[in-house]
Short mmCIF file of C-alpha atoms and ligand atoms in Angstrom, two decimals:
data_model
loop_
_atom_site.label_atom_id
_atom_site.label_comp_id
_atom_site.label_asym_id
_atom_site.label_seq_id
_atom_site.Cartn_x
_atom_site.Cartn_y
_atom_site.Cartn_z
CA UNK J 357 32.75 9.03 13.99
CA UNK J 358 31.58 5.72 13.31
CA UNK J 359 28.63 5.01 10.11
CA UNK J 360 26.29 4.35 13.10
CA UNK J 361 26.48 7.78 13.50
CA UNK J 362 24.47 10.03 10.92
CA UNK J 363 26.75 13.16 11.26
CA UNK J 364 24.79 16.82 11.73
CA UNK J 365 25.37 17.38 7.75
CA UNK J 366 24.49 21.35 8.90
CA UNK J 367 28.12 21.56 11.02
CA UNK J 368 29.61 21.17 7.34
CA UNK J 369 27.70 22.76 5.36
CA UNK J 370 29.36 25.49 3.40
CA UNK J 371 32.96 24.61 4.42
CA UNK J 372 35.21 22.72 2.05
CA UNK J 373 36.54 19.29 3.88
CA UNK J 374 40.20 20.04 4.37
CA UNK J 375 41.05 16.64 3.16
CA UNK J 376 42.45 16.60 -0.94
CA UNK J 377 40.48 13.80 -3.34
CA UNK J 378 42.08 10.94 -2.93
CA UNK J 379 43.24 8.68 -6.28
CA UNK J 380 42.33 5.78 -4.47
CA UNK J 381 39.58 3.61 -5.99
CA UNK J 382 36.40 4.22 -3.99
CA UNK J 383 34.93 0.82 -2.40
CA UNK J 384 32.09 0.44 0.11
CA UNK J 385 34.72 0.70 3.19
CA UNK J 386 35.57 4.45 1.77
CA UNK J 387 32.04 5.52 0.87
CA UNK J 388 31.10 4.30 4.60
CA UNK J 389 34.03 5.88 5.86
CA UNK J 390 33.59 9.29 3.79
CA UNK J 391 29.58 9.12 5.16
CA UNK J 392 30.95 8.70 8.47
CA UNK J 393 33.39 11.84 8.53
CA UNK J 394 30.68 13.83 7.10
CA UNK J 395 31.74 14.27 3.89
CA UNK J 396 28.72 13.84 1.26
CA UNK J 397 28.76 11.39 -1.39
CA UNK J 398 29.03 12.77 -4.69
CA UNK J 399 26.61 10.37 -7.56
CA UNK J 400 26.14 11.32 -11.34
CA UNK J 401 24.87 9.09 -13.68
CA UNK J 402 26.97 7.85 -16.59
CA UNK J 403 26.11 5.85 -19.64
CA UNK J 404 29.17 5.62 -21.96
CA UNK J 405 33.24 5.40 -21.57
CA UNK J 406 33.95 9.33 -22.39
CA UNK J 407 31.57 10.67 -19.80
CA UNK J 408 32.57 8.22 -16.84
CA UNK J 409 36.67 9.47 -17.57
CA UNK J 410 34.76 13.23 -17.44
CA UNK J 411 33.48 12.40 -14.10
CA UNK J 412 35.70 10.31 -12.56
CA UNK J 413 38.31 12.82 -13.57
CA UNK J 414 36.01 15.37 -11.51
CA UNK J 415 36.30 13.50 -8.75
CA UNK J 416 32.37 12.30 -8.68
CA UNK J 417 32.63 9.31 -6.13
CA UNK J 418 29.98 6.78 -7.38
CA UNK J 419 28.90 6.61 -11.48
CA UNK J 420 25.36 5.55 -11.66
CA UNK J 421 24.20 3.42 -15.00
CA UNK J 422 20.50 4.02 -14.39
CA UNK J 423 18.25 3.35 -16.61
CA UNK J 424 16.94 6.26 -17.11
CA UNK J 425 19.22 5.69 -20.28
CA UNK J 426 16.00 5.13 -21.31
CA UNK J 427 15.13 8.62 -21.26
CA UNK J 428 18.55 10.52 -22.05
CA UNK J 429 19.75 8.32 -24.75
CA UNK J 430 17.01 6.66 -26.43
CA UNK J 431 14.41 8.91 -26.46
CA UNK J 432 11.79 7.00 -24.91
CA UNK J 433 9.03 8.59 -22.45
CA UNK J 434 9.91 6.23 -19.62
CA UNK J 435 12.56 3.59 -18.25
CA UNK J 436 10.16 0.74 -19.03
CA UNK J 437 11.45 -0.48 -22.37
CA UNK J 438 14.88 -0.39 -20.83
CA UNK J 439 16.62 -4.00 -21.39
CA UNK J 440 19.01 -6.14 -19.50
CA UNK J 441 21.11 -6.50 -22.67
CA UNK J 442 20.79 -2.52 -22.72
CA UNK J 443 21.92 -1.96 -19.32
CA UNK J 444 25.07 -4.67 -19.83
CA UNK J 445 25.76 -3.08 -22.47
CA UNK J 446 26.14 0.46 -21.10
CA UNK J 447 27.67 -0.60 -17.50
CA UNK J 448 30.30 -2.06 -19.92
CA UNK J 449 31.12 1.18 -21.97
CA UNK J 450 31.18 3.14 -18.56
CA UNK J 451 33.47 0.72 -16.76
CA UNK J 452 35.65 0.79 -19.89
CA UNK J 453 36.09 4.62 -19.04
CA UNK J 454 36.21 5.16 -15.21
CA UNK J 455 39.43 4.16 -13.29
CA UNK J 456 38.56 5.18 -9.43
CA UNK J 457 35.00 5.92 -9.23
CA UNK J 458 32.11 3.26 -7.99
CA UNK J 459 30.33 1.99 -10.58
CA UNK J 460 26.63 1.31 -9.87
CA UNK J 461 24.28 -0.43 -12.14
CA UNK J 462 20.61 -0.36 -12.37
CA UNK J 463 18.14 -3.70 -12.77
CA UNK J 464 15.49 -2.65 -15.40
CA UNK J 465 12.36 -3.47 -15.39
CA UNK J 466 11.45 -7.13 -15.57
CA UNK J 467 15.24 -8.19 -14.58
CA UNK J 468 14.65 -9.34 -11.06
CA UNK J 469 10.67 -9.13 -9.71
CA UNK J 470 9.79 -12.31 -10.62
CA UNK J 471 12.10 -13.45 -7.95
CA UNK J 472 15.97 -13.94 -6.38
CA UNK J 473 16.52 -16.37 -8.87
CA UNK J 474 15.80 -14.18 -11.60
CA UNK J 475 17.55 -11.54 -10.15
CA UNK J 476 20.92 -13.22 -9.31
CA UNK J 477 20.74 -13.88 -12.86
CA UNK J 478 20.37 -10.49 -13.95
CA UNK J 479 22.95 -8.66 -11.44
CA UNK J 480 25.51 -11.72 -12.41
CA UNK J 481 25.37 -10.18 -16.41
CA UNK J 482 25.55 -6.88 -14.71
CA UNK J 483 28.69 -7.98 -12.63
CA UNK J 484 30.58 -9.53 -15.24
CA UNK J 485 29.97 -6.19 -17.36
CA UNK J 486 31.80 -4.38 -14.53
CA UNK J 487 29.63 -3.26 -11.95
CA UNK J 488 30.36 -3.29 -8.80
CA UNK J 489 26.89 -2.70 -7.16
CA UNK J 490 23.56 -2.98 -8.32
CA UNK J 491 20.73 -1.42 -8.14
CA UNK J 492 16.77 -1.94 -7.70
CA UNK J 493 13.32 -0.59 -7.27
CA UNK J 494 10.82 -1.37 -4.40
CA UNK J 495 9.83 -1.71 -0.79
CA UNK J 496 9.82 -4.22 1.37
CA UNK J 497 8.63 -7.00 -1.73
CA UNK J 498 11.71 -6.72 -2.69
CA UNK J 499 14.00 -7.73 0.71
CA UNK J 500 14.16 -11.23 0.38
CA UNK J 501 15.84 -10.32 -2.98
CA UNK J 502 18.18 -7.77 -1.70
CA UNK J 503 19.06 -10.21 1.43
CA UNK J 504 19.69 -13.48 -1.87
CA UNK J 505 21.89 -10.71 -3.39
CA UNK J 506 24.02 -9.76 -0.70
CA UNK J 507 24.52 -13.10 0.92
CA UNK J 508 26.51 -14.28 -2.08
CA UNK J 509 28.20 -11.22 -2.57
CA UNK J 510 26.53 -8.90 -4.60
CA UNK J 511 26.41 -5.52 -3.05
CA UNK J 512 22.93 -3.42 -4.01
CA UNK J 513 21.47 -0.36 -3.92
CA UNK J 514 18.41 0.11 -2.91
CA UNK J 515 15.89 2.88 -4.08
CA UNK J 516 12.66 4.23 -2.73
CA UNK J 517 10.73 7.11 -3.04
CA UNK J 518 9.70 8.02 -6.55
CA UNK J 519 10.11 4.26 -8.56
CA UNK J 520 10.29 5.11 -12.07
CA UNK J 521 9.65 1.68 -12.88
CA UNK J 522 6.49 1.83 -10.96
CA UNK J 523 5.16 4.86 -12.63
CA UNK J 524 1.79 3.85 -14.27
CA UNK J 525 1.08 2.85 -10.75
CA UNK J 526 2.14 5.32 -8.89
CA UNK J 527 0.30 7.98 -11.31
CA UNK J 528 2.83 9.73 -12.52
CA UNK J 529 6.36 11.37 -11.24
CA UNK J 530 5.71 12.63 -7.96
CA UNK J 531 6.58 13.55 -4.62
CA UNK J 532 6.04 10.42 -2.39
CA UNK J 533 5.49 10.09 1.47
CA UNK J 534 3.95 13.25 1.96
CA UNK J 535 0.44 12.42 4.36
CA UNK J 536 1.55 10.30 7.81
CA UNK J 537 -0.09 6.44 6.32
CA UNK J 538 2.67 7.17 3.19
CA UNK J 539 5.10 8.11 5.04
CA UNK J 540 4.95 5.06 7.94
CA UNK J 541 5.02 2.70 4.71
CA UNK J 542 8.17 4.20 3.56
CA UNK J 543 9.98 3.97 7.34
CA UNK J 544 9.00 0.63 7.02
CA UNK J 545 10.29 -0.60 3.71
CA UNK J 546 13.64 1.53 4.35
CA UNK J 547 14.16 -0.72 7.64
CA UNK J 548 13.07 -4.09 5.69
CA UNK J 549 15.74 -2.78 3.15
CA UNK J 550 18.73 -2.17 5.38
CA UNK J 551 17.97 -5.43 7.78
CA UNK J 552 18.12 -7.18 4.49
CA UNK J 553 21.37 -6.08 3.49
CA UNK J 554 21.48 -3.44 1.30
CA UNK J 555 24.47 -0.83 1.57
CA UNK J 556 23.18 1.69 0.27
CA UNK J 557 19.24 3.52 -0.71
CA UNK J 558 18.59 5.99 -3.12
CA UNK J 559 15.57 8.01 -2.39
CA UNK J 560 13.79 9.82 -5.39
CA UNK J 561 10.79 12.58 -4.60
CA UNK J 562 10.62 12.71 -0.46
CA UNK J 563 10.02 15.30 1.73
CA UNK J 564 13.12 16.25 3.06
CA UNK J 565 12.20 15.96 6.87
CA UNK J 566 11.58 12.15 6.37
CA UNK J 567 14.83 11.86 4.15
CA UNK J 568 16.66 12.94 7.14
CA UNK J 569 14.88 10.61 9.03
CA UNK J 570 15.12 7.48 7.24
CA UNK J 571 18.80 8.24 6.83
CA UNK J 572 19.02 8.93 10.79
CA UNK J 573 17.14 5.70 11.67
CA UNK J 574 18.87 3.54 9.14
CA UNK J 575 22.91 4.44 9.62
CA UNK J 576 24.26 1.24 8.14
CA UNK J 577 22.48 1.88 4.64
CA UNK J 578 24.14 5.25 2.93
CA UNK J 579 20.76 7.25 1.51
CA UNK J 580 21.85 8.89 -1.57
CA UNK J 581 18.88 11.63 -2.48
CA UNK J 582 17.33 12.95 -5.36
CA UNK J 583 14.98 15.67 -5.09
CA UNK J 584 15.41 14.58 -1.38
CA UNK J 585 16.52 17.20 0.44
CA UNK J 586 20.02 18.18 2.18
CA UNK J 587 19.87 15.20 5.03
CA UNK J 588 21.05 12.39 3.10
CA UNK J 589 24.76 11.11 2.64
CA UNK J 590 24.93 11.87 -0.59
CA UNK J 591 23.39 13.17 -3.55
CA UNK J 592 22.56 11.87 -7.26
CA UNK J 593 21.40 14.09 -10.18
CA UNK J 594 20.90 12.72 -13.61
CA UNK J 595 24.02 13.85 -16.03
CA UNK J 596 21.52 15.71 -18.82
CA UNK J 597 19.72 17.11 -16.02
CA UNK J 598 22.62 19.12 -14.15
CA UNK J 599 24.12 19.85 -17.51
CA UNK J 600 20.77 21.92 -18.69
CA UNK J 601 19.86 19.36 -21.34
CA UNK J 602 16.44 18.02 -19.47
CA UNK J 603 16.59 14.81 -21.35
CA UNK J 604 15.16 13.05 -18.54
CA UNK J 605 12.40 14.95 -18.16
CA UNK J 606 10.30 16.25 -21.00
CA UNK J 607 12.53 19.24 -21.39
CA UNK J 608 10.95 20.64 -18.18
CA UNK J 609 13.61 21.43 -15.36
CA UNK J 610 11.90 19.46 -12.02
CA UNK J 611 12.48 22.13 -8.74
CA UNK J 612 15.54 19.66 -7.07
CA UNK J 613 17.75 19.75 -10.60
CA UNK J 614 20.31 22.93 -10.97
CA UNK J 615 21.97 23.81 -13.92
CA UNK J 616 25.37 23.23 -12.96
CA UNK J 617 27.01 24.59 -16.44
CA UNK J 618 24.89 28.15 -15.31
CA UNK J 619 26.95 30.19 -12.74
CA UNK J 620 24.57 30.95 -9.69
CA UNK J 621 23.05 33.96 -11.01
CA UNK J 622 24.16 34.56 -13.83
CA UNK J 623 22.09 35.85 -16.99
CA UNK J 624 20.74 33.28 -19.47
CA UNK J 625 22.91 34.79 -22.16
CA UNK J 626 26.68 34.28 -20.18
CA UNK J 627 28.68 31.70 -21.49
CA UNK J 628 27.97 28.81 -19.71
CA UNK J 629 31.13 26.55 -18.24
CA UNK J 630 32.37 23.40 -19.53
CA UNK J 631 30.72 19.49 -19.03
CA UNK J 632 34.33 19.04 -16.76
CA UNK J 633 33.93 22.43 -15.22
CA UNK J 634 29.98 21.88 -14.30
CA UNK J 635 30.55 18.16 -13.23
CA UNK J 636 33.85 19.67 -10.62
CA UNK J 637 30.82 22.54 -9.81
CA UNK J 638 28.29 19.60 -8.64
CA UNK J 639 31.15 17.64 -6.75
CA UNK J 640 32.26 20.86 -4.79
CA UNK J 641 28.50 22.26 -4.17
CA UNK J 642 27.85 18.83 -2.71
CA UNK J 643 31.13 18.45 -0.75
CA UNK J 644 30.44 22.51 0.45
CA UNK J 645 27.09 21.55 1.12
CA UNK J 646 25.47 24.55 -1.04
CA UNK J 647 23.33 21.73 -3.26
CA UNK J 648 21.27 20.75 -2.35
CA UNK J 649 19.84 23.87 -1.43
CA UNK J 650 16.69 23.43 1.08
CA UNK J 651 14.61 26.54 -0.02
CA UNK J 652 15.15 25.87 -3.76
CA UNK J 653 15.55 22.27 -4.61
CA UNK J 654 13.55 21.06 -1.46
CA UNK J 655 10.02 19.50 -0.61
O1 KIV O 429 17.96 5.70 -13.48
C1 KIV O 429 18.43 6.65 -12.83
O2 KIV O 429 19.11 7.53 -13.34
C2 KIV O 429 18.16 6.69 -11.40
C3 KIV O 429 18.48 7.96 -10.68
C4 KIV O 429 17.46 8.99 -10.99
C5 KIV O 429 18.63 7.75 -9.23
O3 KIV O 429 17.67 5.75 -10.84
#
């Protein structure tokens, strides 16, 4: 199946691909190639050298420097006071640790709006601190930037949705696209994205129905969701989140995170597994299909 195919994610849901993890290092031509086959993509985020060899020992496909660092390691209430020199500094630690996964790394805020100039700049530092992708926030204001980027060889990530960066004026962390004029802006800015060259779109906070259907209508661009539903290519969960910690979040649990160190089911009080065993639980409930699950995690 080619990637401009968006395979029916339901035919594998629940089954195990028969295919072993390879050792390989994972590049775009593999993560397009995995999407294409079927077989989710498997995100965490990672922001120091001991926790990228956790995961990439796991077998998680892409490690994710976000900047909600922000939140998880420095204590602060949002990702605004998030720095380039923070974010070089932590895509350095993780690529110090990981050997085979992707290594994604996010702009912060006030790294690249001001324009492609400013932004070359910015994803250059990240670059030469080991990433091999980066990563930014925004509609369709933001294409010409993502097409400067990728015509000299920077692959990004897009991300739309929920914009964390954007969220004094968005009101606050929640679900976006949900009436039909939200939604149409949305289909929009995901086209604008993937015409200008990004590879790949995270999408943070969207009704799962439109997930689906920006993935569908936009095969060249792998959608990577978060609180997204089950249609994307791949999934992303914050590492404190899916380890119970709730760093990124006020301590509250949001519906689309599970507790991967908590056996499904089991009571409060059972021992809980390990960070490698919950991180190889999150790679095979993606792979399997089970998580996201729609009537839990869902909008
Ligand atoms: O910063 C981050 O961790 C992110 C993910 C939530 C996608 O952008």
């Amino acid at each position: 199946m080619s990637i401009h195919t968006l395979p029916d994610l339901g035919k594998t849901a629940g089954k195990t691909p028969g295919t072993a993890p390879s050792t390989a290092p994972v590049n775009l031509p593999r993560l397009r190639d995995m999407a294409g086959r079927g077989e989710r993509i498997t995100v965490l985020t990672a922001y120091d050298a001991t926790f990228a060899r956790v995961l990439d020992d796991a077998g998680v496909d892409v490690l994710l420097v976000g900047d909600s660092l922000g939140n998880v390691v420095q204590g602060q209430t949002s990702t605004l006071p998030v720095t380039l020199e923070h974010m070089t500094y932590h895509t350095a630690c993780v690529a110090r640790g990981r050997q085979r996964a992707w290594l994604v790394a996010d702009m912060p805020f006030g790294s690249y709006e001001a324009g492609p100039a400013q932004a070359f700049d910015s994803a250059a530092a990240l670059m030469r601190a080991g990433a091999q992708m980066v990563k930014l926030e925004g509609g369709g204001v933001t294409a010409e930037t993502v097409r400067f980027l990728t015509d000299r060889g920077i692959p990004v990530c897009a991300h739309l949705g929920l914009t964390p960066q954007r969220v004094h004026a968005l009101g606050g962390f929640r679900v976006q696209g949900r009436d039909d004029a939200a939604a149409a802006v949305l289909r929009t800015d995901a086209a604008a994205l993937a015409d200008a060259g990004a590879a790949m779109l995270v999408l943070e906070l969207v009704p799962s129905t439109l997930a689906r259907e920006i993935s569908a209508a936009n095969p060249g661009m792998l959608s990577i969701g978060i609180g997204a539903g089950a249609g994307t290519h791949g999934q992303v969960l914050v590492l404190h989140d899916m380890l119970g910690l709730m760093g990124s979040n006020g301590g509250r649990r949001p519906r689309f995170v599970r507790d991967f160190t908590r056996l499904p089911g089991s009571a409060d009080d059972a021992p809980g597994l390990s960070v490698a065993g919950a991180v190889a639980a999150y790679v095979a409930a993606v792979k399997d299909g089970s998580f996201p699950d729609e009537a839990l995690h869902g909008y």
